[in-house]
């Protein structure tokens, strides 16, 4: 059982939870994730660790209410408990001094992007962060991102905040004006697909973090399999980060629709 210490609403369906997990807090690295279970018969939900506080023994998770299980987690309050939090899982982000790094996050994808932004800046990189969402009220963690970025670009679909346009519009403007040594993108699969297409055109190495369907999180079930560079990989143990130019996003998106209710 893991106690929820703090809860904050980013929007109606997106919350930040600070959870007691001292062992995970000590060993987690940027890019790691956990699997969370709420209730004895709860579904296993993979969530990337957005932050950790070793002194307090806590980790920070950002959860979007989409299905029954995530809605149940988002309904919990400070003082309530998660049944299980397992991790850290996956491979940590490769952090080094690349030069100029453009980090792009869409919606709740900004949460797992934040520790990468922090680490890239600490490694001496020039970090330009591009945050994108449908509207202003869906932009999250902006203040935290600004603390660790040399520049922040905001893109909204409806133009209610920042610049009207897609995340790719913001990235392309940056690439056109200055050399970019690495791009990192985290968000909806369709967003990462088009970011990868854009950066491939400009020959900018690009890393993405995949959030596929998972069951056990240890490579045993194969539910999270994706094709990368023509080979089968398991997101839970080989990732979650991969070379975005090698990912078969079309196959991945098809698998993500496996549990979409059939139209009647």
CSV table of C-alpha atoms in Angstrom, one decimal:
chain,number,residue,atom,x,y,z
A,1,UNK,CA,0.0,0.0,0.0
A,2,UNK,CA,1.3,3.4,-1.0
A,3,UNK,CA,-0.1,6.5,0.6
A,4,UNK,CA,-1.1,9.6,-1.4
A,5,UNK,CA,0.6,12.6,0.2
A,6,UNK,CA,-0.6,15.4,-2.1
A,7,UNK,CA,-3.1,15.8,-4.9
A,8,UNK,CA,-3.4,18.6,-7.4
A,9,UNK,CA,-5.9,19.1,-10.3
A,10,UNK,CA,-4.4,20.3,-13.5
A,11,UNK,CA,-7.7,20.1,-15.2
A,12,UNK,CA,-11.0,18.3,-14.8
A,13,UNK,CA,-9.5,14.9,-15.9
A,14,UNK,CA,-5.8,15.3,-15.2
A,15,UNK,CA,-4.4,15.2,-11.7
A,16,UNK,CA,-0.9,15.1,-10.1
A,17,UNK,CA,-0.4,12.7,-7.2
A,18,UNK,CA,2.6,12.7,-4.8
A,19,UNK,CA,2.9,9.2,-3.5
A,20,UNK,CA,5.0,7.6,-0.8
A,21,UNK,CA,7.4,5.2,-2.4
A,22,UNK,CA,10.9,5.7,-0.7
A,23,UNK,CA,12.7,2.8,-2.4
A,24,UNK,CA,11.5,3.8,-5.9
A,25,UNK,CA,12.4,7.5,-5.2
A,26,UNK,CA,15.9,6.5,-4.4
A,27,UNK,CA,16.5,4.4,-7.4
A,28,UNK,CA,14.5,6.0,-10.2
A,29,UNK,CA,16.1,7.8,-13.1
A,30,UNK,CA,14.7,9.9,-15.9
A,31,UNK,CA,12.6,7.7,-18.3
A,32,UNK,CA,11.7,5.1,-15.7
A,33,UNK,CA,8.0,4.2,-15.1
A,34,UNK,CA,5.9,2.4,-12.5
A,35,UNK,CA,2.9,0.1,-12.7
A,36,UNK,CA,0.1,1.2,-10.4
A,37,UNK,CA,-2.8,-0.9,-9.1
A,38,UNK,CA,-5.9,0.6,-7.4
A,39,UNK,CA,-8.0,-2.0,-5.7
A,40,UNK,CA,-7.4,-5.7,-5.1
A,41,UNK,CA,-8.8,-6.5,-8.5
A,42,UNK,CA,-7.6,-3.3,-10.2
A,43,UNK,CA,-6.1,-3.1,-13.6
A,44,UNK,CA,-2.3,-2.6,-14.0
A,45,UNK,CA,-1.7,1.0,-15.2
A,46,UNK,CA,1.8,2.0,-16.4
A,47,UNK,CA,2.7,5.6,-15.4
A,48,UNK,CA,6.0,7.4,-16.0
A,49,UNK,CA,7.6,9.0,-12.9
A,50,UNK,CA,7.3,12.7,-13.4
A,51,UNK,CA,9.5,13.6,-10.4
A,52,UNK,CA,10.9,12.2,-7.1
A,53,UNK,CA,12.0,13.5,-3.8
A,54,UNK,CA,14.5,11.3,-2.1
A,55,UNK,CA,14.4,13.1,1.3
A,56,UNK,CA,10.6,12.8,1.5
A,57,UNK,CA,10.6,9.4,0.0
A,58,UNK,CA,8.0,10.3,-2.6
A,59,UNK,CA,7.4,10.1,-6.4
A,60,UNK,CA,5.1,12.2,-8.5
A,61,UNK,CA,2.7,10.8,-11.0
A,62,UNK,CA,0.4,12.5,-13.4
A,63,UNK,CA,-2.8,10.6,-14.3
A,64,UNK,CA,-5.4,11.3,-16.9
A,65,UNK,CA,-8.9,9.9,-16.4
A,66,UNK,CA,-9.6,7.9,-19.6
A,67,UNK,CA,-11.0,4.5,-18.6
A,68,UNK,CA,-12.5,3.0,-15.4
A,69,UNK,CA,-9.2,2.4,-13.7
A,70,UNK,CA,-7.6,5.8,-14.3
A,71,UNK,CA,-10.9,7.5,-13.3
A,72,UNK,CA,-10.8,5.5,-10.1
A,73,UNK,CA,-7.2,6.6,-9.4
A,74,UNK,CA,-8.0,10.2,-10.2
A,75,UNK,CA,-10.9,10.1,-7.7
A,76,UNK,CA,-8.5,9.3,-4.8
A,77,UNK,CA,-7.6,12.1,-2.3
A,78,UNK,CA,-4.6,12.9,-0.1
A,79,UNK,CA,-4.6,10.3,2.7
A,80,UNK,CA,-5.9,7.5,0.5
A,81,UNK,CA,-3.8,4.6,-0.7
A,82,UNK,CA,-2.8,3.0,-3.9
A,83,UNK,CA,-2.9,-0.8,-3.6
A,84,UNK,CA,0.4,-1.4,-5.3
A,85,UNK,CA,3.1,0.7,-7.0
A,86,UNK,CA,5.8,-1.4,-8.7
A,87,UNK,CA,9.0,0.0,-10.1
A,88,UNK,CA,11.1,1.6,-11.3
A,89,UNK,CA,10.7,-0.2,-14.6
A,90,UNK,CA,12.2,0.2,-18.1
A,91,UNK,CA,15.4,1.6,-19.2
A,92,UNK,CA,16.6,5.1,-18.1
A,93,UNK,CA,17.1,7.9,-20.6
A,94,UNK,CA,20.6,8.2,-22.0
A,95,UNK,CA,21.7,11.6,-20.7
A,96,UNK,CA,24.8,13.4,-22.0
A,97,UNK,CA,25.9,16.7,-23.4
A,98,UNK,CA,24.5,16.6,-27.0
A,99,UNK,CA,24.5,20.4,-27.5
A,100,UNK,CA,21.0,21.8,-28.3
A,101,UNK,CA,18.2,19.6,-27.4
A,102,UNK,CA,14.5,20.2,-28.4
A,103,UNK,CA,12.1,18.5,-26.0
A,104,UNK,CA,8.5,18.4,-27.1
A,105,UNK,CA,5.6,17.3,-25.0
A,106,UNK,CA,1.9,16.9,-25.9
A,107,UNK,CA,-0.8,17.0,-23.2
A,108,UNK,CA,0.1,14.8,-20.3
A,109,UNK,CA,3.2,13.8,-22.1
A,110,UNK,CA,4.9,16.8,-20.5
A,111,UNK,CA,4.9,14.9,-17.2
A,112,UNK,CA,7.4,12.2,-18.3
A,113,UNK,CA,9.2,14.8,-20.3
A,114,UNK,CA,10.0,17.0,-17.3
A,115,UNK,CA,12.7,14.8,-15.6
A,116,UNK,CA,14.4,14.5,-19.0
A,117,UNK,CA,14.4,18.2,-19.5
A,118,UNK,CA,15.9,18.6,-16.0
A,119,UNK,CA,18.6,16.0,-16.6
A,120,UNK,CA,19.5,17.3,-20.1
A,121,UNK,CA,19.9,20.8,-18.7
A,122,UNK,CA,22.1,19.5,-15.8
A,123,UNK,CA,24.3,17.8,-18.4
A,124,UNK,CA,25.1,21.1,-19.9
A,125,UNK,CA,22.7,21.1,-22.9
A,126,UNK,CA,20.9,24.1,-24.3
A,127,UNK,CA,17.3,23.0,-23.8
A,128,UNK,CA,14.4,24.3,-25.8
A,129,UNK,CA,11.0,22.9,-24.7
A,130,UNK,CA,7.9,22.9,-26.9
A,131,UNK,CA,4.7,22.3,-25.0
A,132,UNK,CA,1.5,21.6,-27.0
A,133,UNK,CA,-2.1,21.0,-26.2
A,134,UNK,CA,-5.6,21.6,-27.7
A,135,UNK,CA,-6.1,24.7,-25.5
A,136,UNK,CA,-4.6,26.7,-22.7
A,137,UNK,CA,-6.2,24.9,-19.8
A,138,UNK,CA,-4.6,21.6,-21.0
A,139,UNK,CA,-1.0,22.9,-20.8
A,140,UNK,CA,0.6,21.4,-17.7
A,141,UNK,CA,3.7,21.9,-15.6
A,142,UNK,CA,4.7,25.0,-17.5
A,143,UNK,CA,6.4,26.7,-14.5
A,144,UNK,CA,8.5,23.6,-13.7
A,145,UNK,CA,9.5,23.3,-17.4
A,146,UNK,CA,10.5,27.0,-17.6
A,147,UNK,CA,12.8,26.5,-14.6
A,148,UNK,CA,15.0,24.0,-16.4
A,149,UNK,CA,14.7,25.3,-20.0
A,150,UNK,CA,16.6,27.9,-21.9
A,151,UNK,CA,13.5,28.7,-23.9
A,152,UNK,CA,9.9,27.5,-23.9
A,153,UNK,CA,7.5,27.5,-26.9
A,154,UNK,CA,3.8,27.0,-26.3
A,155,UNK,CA,1.6,25.7,-29.1
A,156,UNK,CA,-2.2,25.4,-28.8
A,157,UNK,CA,-4.6,24.1,-31.5
A,158,UNK,CA,-7.1,26.8,-30.9
A,159,UNK,CA,-4.6,29.7,-30.3
A,160,UNK,CA,-5.9,30.3,-26.8
A,161,UNK,CA,-2.3,30.5,-25.4
A,162,UNK,CA,1.1,30.8,-27.0
A,163,UNK,CA,1.1,30.3,-30.8
A,164,UNK,CA,-1.8,28.8,-32.7
A,165,UNK,CA,-0.6,25.6,-34.4
A,166,UNK,CA,0.7,22.1,-33.9
A,167,UNK,CA,3.7,21.0,-32.0
A,168,UNK,CA,5.5,20.3,-35.3
A,169,UNK,CA,5.0,23.9,-36.3
A,170,UNK,CA,6.9,25.0,-33.2
A,171,UNK,CA,9.7,22.4,-33.7
A,172,UNK,CA,10.2,23.3,-37.4
A,173,UNK,CA,10.6,27.0,-36.6
A,174,UNK,CA,13.4,26.1,-34.2
A,175,UNK,CA,15.1,23.8,-36.6
A,176,UNK,CA,15.0,26.4,-39.3
A,177,UNK,CA,16.6,29.1,-37.2
A,178,UNK,CA,19.4,27.1,-35.4
A,179,UNK,CA,21.2,23.7,-35.4
A,180,UNK,CA,19.5,21.1,-33.3
A,181,UNK,CA,21.5,18.1,-32.1
A,182,UNK,CA,18.8,16.0,-30.6
A,183,UNK,CA,15.0,16.0,-30.4
A,184,UNK,CA,13.0,14.3,-27.6
A,185,UNK,CA,9.2,13.8,-28.0
A,186,UNK,CA,6.6,12.4,-25.7
A,187,UNK,CA,2.9,12.5,-26.2
A,188,UNK,CA,0.1,10.8,-28.1
A,189,UNK,CA,1.3,8.3,-30.7
A,190,UNK,CA,0.0,10.3,-33.6
A,191,UNK,CA,1.9,13.4,-32.4
A,192,UNK,CA,5.2,11.5,-32.0
A,193,UNK,CA,4.7,10.0,-35.5
A,194,UNK,CA,4.5,13.4,-37.1
A,195,UNK,CA,7.3,14.8,-35.0
A,196,UNK,CA,9.5,11.8,-36.2
A,197,UNK,CA,8.5,12.5,-39.8
A,198,UNK,CA,9.5,16.1,-39.5
A,199,UNK,CA,12.8,15.6,-37.7
A,200,UNK,CA,13.8,12.8,-40.2
A,201,UNK,CA,13.3,15.3,-43.0
A,202,UNK,CA,15.8,17.6,-41.3
A,203,UNK,CA,18.1,14.7,-40.2
A,204,UNK,CA,17.7,15.5,-36.5
A,205,UNK,CA,18.2,12.4,-34.3
A,206,UNK,CA,15.0,11.9,-32.3
A,207,UNK,CA,14.1,9.9,-29.3
A,208,UNK,CA,10.5,9.1,-28.3
A,209,UNK,CA,8.9,7.5,-25.2
A,210,UNK,CA,6.2,5.0,-26.0
A,211,UNK,CA,3.1,4.3,-23.8
A,212,UNK,CA,1.7,1.1,-25.1
A,213,UNK,CA,-0.8,-1.4,-23.6
A,214,UNK,CA,1.0,-3.3,-20.8
A,215,UNK,CA,0.1,-6.1,-18.5
A,216,UNK,CA,3.0,-7.4,-16.4
A,217,UNK,CA,5.7,-4.8,-17.2
A,218,UNK,CA,8.5,-7.3,-17.1
A,219,UNK,CA,8.5,-8.6,-20.7
A,220,UNK,CA,6.6,-11.8,-20.0
A,221,UNK,CA,3.3,-11.2,-21.6
A,222,UNK,CA,4.3,-9.4,-24.9
A,223,UNK,CA,1.3,-7.1,-24.8
A,224,UNK,CA,3.5,-4.0,-25.2
A,225,UNK,CA,5.4,-5.3,-28.3
A,226,UNK,CA,6.3,-2.8,-31.0
A,227,UNK,CA,8.3,-3.0,-34.2
A,228,UNK,CA,11.5,-0.9,-34.1
A,229,UNK,CA,13.9,-1.0,-37.1
A,230,UNK,CA,12.0,-4.1,-38.4
A,231,UNK,CA,12.5,-6.0,-35.2
A,232,UNK,CA,10.1,-6.8,-32.3
A,233,UNK,CA,10.8,-5.0,-29.1
A,234,UNK,CA,9.0,-4.9,-25.8
A,235,UNK,CA,8.4,-1.4,-24.5
A,236,UNK,CA,8.5,-2.4,-20.8
A,237,UNK,CA,12.0,-3.9,-20.9
A,238,UNK,CA,13.6,-2.6,-24.1
A,239,UNK,CA,12.1,0.9,-23.7
A,240,UNK,CA,10.1,2.9,-23.1
A,241,UNK,CA,12.4,5.1,-25.2
A,242,UNK,CA,13.4,4.3,-28.8
A,243,UNK,CA,14.8,5.9,-31.9
A,244,UNK,CA,11.6,7.6,-33.2
A,245,UNK,CA,12.8,7.3,-36.8
A,246,UNK,CA,12.8,3.5,-36.5
A,247,UNK,CA,9.4,3.0,-34.7
A,248,UNK,CA,6.5,1.6,-36.8
A,249,UNK,CA,3.9,4.1,-35.4
A,250,UNK,CA,1.1,2.8,-37.7
A,251,UNK,CA,1.4,-0.7,-36.2
A,252,UNK,CA,1.6,0.7,-32.7
A,253,UNK,CA,-1.5,2.8,-33.2
A,254,UNK,CA,-3.4,-0.1,-34.6
A,255,UNK,CA,-2.5,-2.2,-31.4
A,256,UNK,CA,-3.6,0.7,-29.2
A,257,UNK,CA,-7.0,0.5,-30.7
A,258,UNK,CA,-7.4,-3.2,-29.7
A,259,UNK,CA,-9.8,-2.4,-26.9
A,260,UNK,CA,-11.7,0.4,-28.6
A,261,UNK,CA,-15.5,-0.5,-28.3
A,262,UNK,CA,-16.9,-1.7,-31.6
A,263,UNK,CA,-19.3,0.7,-33.4
A,264,UNK,CA,-22.8,-0.6,-33.5
